[in-house]
PDB file of N, CA and C in Angstrom:
ATOM      1  N   MET K   1     113.507 164.873  99.300  1.00 74.00           N
ATOM      2  CA  MET K   1     114.855 165.405  99.212  1.00 74.00           C
ATOM      3  C   MET K   1     115.114 166.219 100.301  1.00 74.00           C
ATOM      4  N   ASN K   2     116.144 165.969 101.153  1.00 85.00           N
ATOM      5  CA  ASN K   2     116.535 166.776 102.296  1.00 85.00           C
ATOM      6  C   ASN K   2     117.681 167.712 101.949  1.00 85.00           C
ATOM      7  N   VAL K   3     117.507 168.953 102.137  1.00 88.00           N
ATOM      8  CA  VAL K   3     118.517 170.047 101.798  1.00 88.00           C
ATOM      9  C   VAL K   3     118.944 170.507 103.242  1.00 88.00           C
ATOM     10  N   PRO K   4     120.315 170.648 103.388  1.00 85.00           N
ATOM     11  CA  PRO K   4     120.749 171.121 104.685  1.00 85.00           C
ATOM     12  C   PRO K   4     120.500 172.574 104.834  1.00 85.00           C
ATOM     13  N   THR K   5     120.229 173.124 106.157  1.00 88.00           N
ATOM     14  CA  THR K   5     120.092 174.486 106.258  1.00 88.00           C
ATOM     15  C   THR K   5     121.367 175.207 106.300  1.00 88.00           C
ATOM     16  N   ASN K   6     121.407 176.502 106.206  1.00 89.00           N
ATOM     17  CA  ASN K   6     122.659 177.292 106.261  1.00 89.00           C
ATOM     18  C   ASN K   6     123.395 177.057 107.587  1.00 89.00           C
ATOM     19  N   GLN K   7     122.580 176.998 108.598  1.00 90.00           N
ATOM     20  CA  GLN K   7     123.212 176.765 109.941  1.00 90.00           C
ATOM     21  C   GLN K   7     124.033 175.461 109.996  1.00 90.00           C
ATOM     22  N   GLN K   8     123.338 174.441 109.356  1.00 88.00           N
ATOM     23  CA  GLN K   8     123.991 173.098 109.302  1.00 88.00           C
ATOM     24  C   GLN K   8     125.379 173.104 108.551  1.00 88.00           C
ATOM     25  N   LEU K   9     125.317 173.825 107.345  1.00 86.00           N
ATOM     26  CA  LEU K   9     126.497 173.954 106.575  1.00 86.00           C
ATOM     27  C   LEU K   9     127.557 174.760 107.226  1.00 86.00           C
ATOM     28  N   ILE K  10     127.264 175.783 108.087  1.00 87.00           N
ATOM     29  CA  ILE K  10     128.235 176.559 108.816  1.00 87.00           C
ATOM     30  C   ILE K  10     128.865 175.710 109.842  1.00 87.00           C
ATOM     31  N   ARG K  11     128.058 174.822 110.528  1.00 88.00           N
ATOM     32  CA  ARG K  11     128.587 174.110 111.632  1.00 88.00           C
ATOM     33  C   ARG K  11     129.501 172.950 111.118  1.00 88.00           C
ATOM     34  N   LYS K  12     129.128 172.335 110.095  1.00 85.00           N
ATOM     35  CA  LYS K  12     129.888 171.262 109.497  1.00 85.00           C
ATOM     36  C   LYS K  12     129.850 171.375 107.899  1.00 85.00           C
ATOM     37  N   ALA K  13     131.027 171.921 107.392  1.00 79.00           N
ATOM     38  CA  ALA K  13     131.025 172.114 105.931  1.00 79.00           C
ATOM     39  C   ALA K  13     131.027 170.786 105.230  1.00 79.00           C
ATOM     40  N   ARG K  14     130.585 170.737 104.018  1.00 78.00           N
ATOM     41  CA  ARG K  14     130.665 169.463 103.227  1.00 78.00           C
ATOM     42  C   ARG K  14     132.151 169.193 102.825  1.00 78.00           C
ATOM     43  N   GLN K  15     132.392 167.985 102.800  1.00 79.00           N
ATOM     44  CA  GLN K  15     133.763 167.522 102.406  1.00 79.00           C
ATOM     45  C   GLN K  15     133.733 167.042 100.987  1.00 79.00           C
ATOM     46  N   ARG K  16     134.828 167.463 100.203  1.00 75.00           N
ATOM     47  CA  ARG K  16     134.862 166.974  98.847  1.00 75.00           C
ATOM     48  C   ARG K  16     135.289 165.494  98.805  1.00 75.00           C
ATOM     49  N   LEU K  17     134.760 164.780  97.821  1.00 71.00           N
ATOM     50  CA  LEU K  17     135.092 163.482  97.608  1.00 71.00           C
ATOM     51  C   LEU K  17     136.524 163.371  96.973  1.00 71.00           C
ATOM     52  N   GLY K  18     137.424 162.588  97.456  1.00 67.00           N
ATOM     53  CA  GLY K  18     138.745 162.385  96.931  1.00 67.00           C
ATOM     54  C   GLY K  18     138.727 161.619  95.703  1.00 67.00           C
ATOM     55  N   GLY K  19     139.688 161.847  94.828  1.00 65.00           N
ATOM     56  CA  GLY K  19     139.741 161.064  93.600  1.00 65.00           C
ATOM     57  C   GLY K  19     140.131 159.609  93.775  1.00 65.00           C
ATOM     58  N   GLY K  20     141.138 159.219  94.451  1.00 65.00           N
ATOM     59  CA  GLY K  20     141.465 157.912  94.810  1.00 65.00           C
ATOM     60  C   GLY K  20     142.069 157.235  93.541  1.00 65.00           C
ATOM     61  N   THR K  21     142.745 156.154  93.743  1.00 64.00           N
ATOM     62  CA  THR K  21     143.320 155.394  92.629  1.00 64.00           C
ATOM     63  C   THR K  21     142.294 154.366  92.072  1.00 64.00           C
ATOM     64  N   LYS K  22     142.506 153.982  90.897  1.00 67.00           N
ATOM     65  CA  LYS K  22     141.560 152.960  90.390  1.00 67.00           C
ATOM     66  C   LYS K  22     141.913 151.468  90.897  1.00 67.00           C
ATOM     67  N   SER K  23     143.263 151.358  91.165  1.00 66.00           N
ATOM     68  CA  SER K  23     143.673 150.026  91.797  1.00 66.00           C
ATOM     69  C   SER K  23     144.507 150.318  93.003  1.00 66.00           C
ATOM     70  N   PRO K  24     143.871 150.503  94.135  1.00 67.00           N
ATOM     71  CA  PRO K  24     144.643 150.795  95.325  1.00 67.00           C
ATOM     72  C   PRO K  24     145.572 149.732  95.787  1.00 67.00           C
ATOM     73  N   ALA K  25     145.218 148.461  95.410  1.00 65.00           N
ATOM     74  CA  ALA K  25     145.977 147.284  95.908  1.00 65.00           C
ATOM     75  C   ALA K  25     147.343 147.247  95.167  1.00 65.00           C
ATOM     76  N   LEU K  26     147.372 147.829  93.905  1.00 65.00           N
ATOM     77  CA  LEU K  26     148.669 147.838  93.166  1.00 65.00           C
ATOM     78  C   LEU K  26     149.405 149.122  93.259  1.00 65.00           C
ATOM     79  N   ARG K  27     149.206 149.860  94.294  1.00 67.00           N
ATOM     80  CA  ARG K  27     149.889 151.138  94.389  1.00 67.00           C
ATOM     81  C   ARG K  27     151.378 151.048  94.616  1.00 67.00           C
ATOM     82  N   GLY K  28     151.855 149.940  95.197  1.00 68.00           N
ATOM     83  CA  GLY K  28     153.238 149.762  95.413  1.00 68.00           C
ATOM     84  C   GLY K  28     154.061 149.176  94.246  1.00 68.00           C
ATOM     85  N   CYS K  29     153.350 148.653  93.294  1.00 67.00           N
ATOM     86  CA  CYS K  29     154.006 147.968  92.162  1.00 67.00           C
ATOM     87  C   CYS K  29     153.598 148.561  90.795  1.00 67.00           C
ATOM     88  N   PRO K  30     154.320 149.608  90.354  1.00 61.00           N
ATOM     89  CA  PRO K  30     153.939 150.247  89.120  1.00 61.00           C
ATOM     90  C   PRO K  30     154.066 149.362  87.895  1.00 61.00           C
ATOM     91  N   GLN K  31     154.973 148.277  87.990  1.00 63.00           N
ATOM     92  CA  GLN K  31     155.121 147.367  86.809  1.00 63.00           C
ATOM     93  C   GLN K  31     153.848 146.515  86.668  1.00 63.00           C
ATOM     94  N   ARG K  32     153.147 146.348  87.753  1.00 65.00           N
ATOM     95  CA  ARG K  32     151.921 145.430  87.641  1.00 65.00           C
ATOM     96  C   ARG K  32     150.665 146.283  87.190  1.00 65.00           C
ATOM     97  N   ARG K  33     150.776 147.696  87.314  1.00 61.00           N
ATOM     98  CA  ARG K  33     149.747 148.462  86.895  1.00 61.00           C
ATOM     99  C   ARG K  33     149.723 148.767  85.499  1.00 61.00           C
ATOM    100  N   GLY K  34     150.914 148.546  84.759  1.00 65.00           N
ATOM    101  CA  GLY K  34     151.016 148.768  83.374  1.00 65.00           C
ATOM    102  C   GLY K  34     151.588 150.296  83.112  1.00 65.00           C
ATOM    103  N   VAL K  35     152.102 150.825  84.140  1.00 62.00           N
ATOM    104  CA  VAL K  35     152.612 152.309  83.882  1.00 62.00           C
ATOM    105  C   VAL K  35     154.073 152.149  83.574  1.00 62.00           C
ATOM    106  N   CYS K  36     154.444 152.688  82.402  1.00 65.00           N
ATOM    107  CA  CYS K  36     155.916 152.670  81.818  1.00 65.00           C
ATOM    108  C   CYS K  36     156.591 153.859  82.276  1.00 65.00           C
ATOM    109  N   THR K  37     157.603 153.724  83.240  1.00 65.00           N
ATOM    110  CA  THR K  37     158.317 154.897  83.757  1.00 65.00           C
ATOM    111  C   THR K  37     159.564 155.259  82.914  1.00 65.00           C
ATOM    112  N   ARG K  38     160.138 154.256  82.305  1.00 72.00           N
ATOM    113  CA  ARG K  38     161.394 154.483  81.486  1.00 72.00           C
ATOM    114  C   ARG K  38     161.560 153.438  80.365  1.00 72.00           C
ATOM    115  N   VAL K  39     161.876 153.947  79.190  1.00 76.00           N
ATOM    116  CA  VAL K  39     162.009 153.013  77.960  1.00 76.00           C
ATOM    117  C   VAL K  39     163.474 153.033  77.638  1.00 76.00           C
ATOM    118  N   TYR K  40     163.966 151.703  77.577  1.00 76.00           N
ATOM    119  CA  TYR K  40     165.469 151.466  77.244  1.00 76.00           C
ATOM    120  C   TYR K  40     165.492 151.266  75.780  1.00 76.00           C
ATOM    121  N   VAL K  41     166.405 151.911  75.027  1.00 77.00           N
ATOM    122  CA  VAL K  41     166.647 151.726  73.630  1.00 77.00           C
ATOM    123  C   VAL K  41     167.944 151.065  73.329  1.00 77.00           C
TER     124      VAL K  41
END
């Protein structure tokens, strides 16, 4: 197990992992993702 030294962490801090979307291909089409934005009665 390799642990970075303090000097390495100062030089280049660790980047957080982004959350991201579960379906990046369907980002432009909310109706295909199953997200209901408005309900008409």
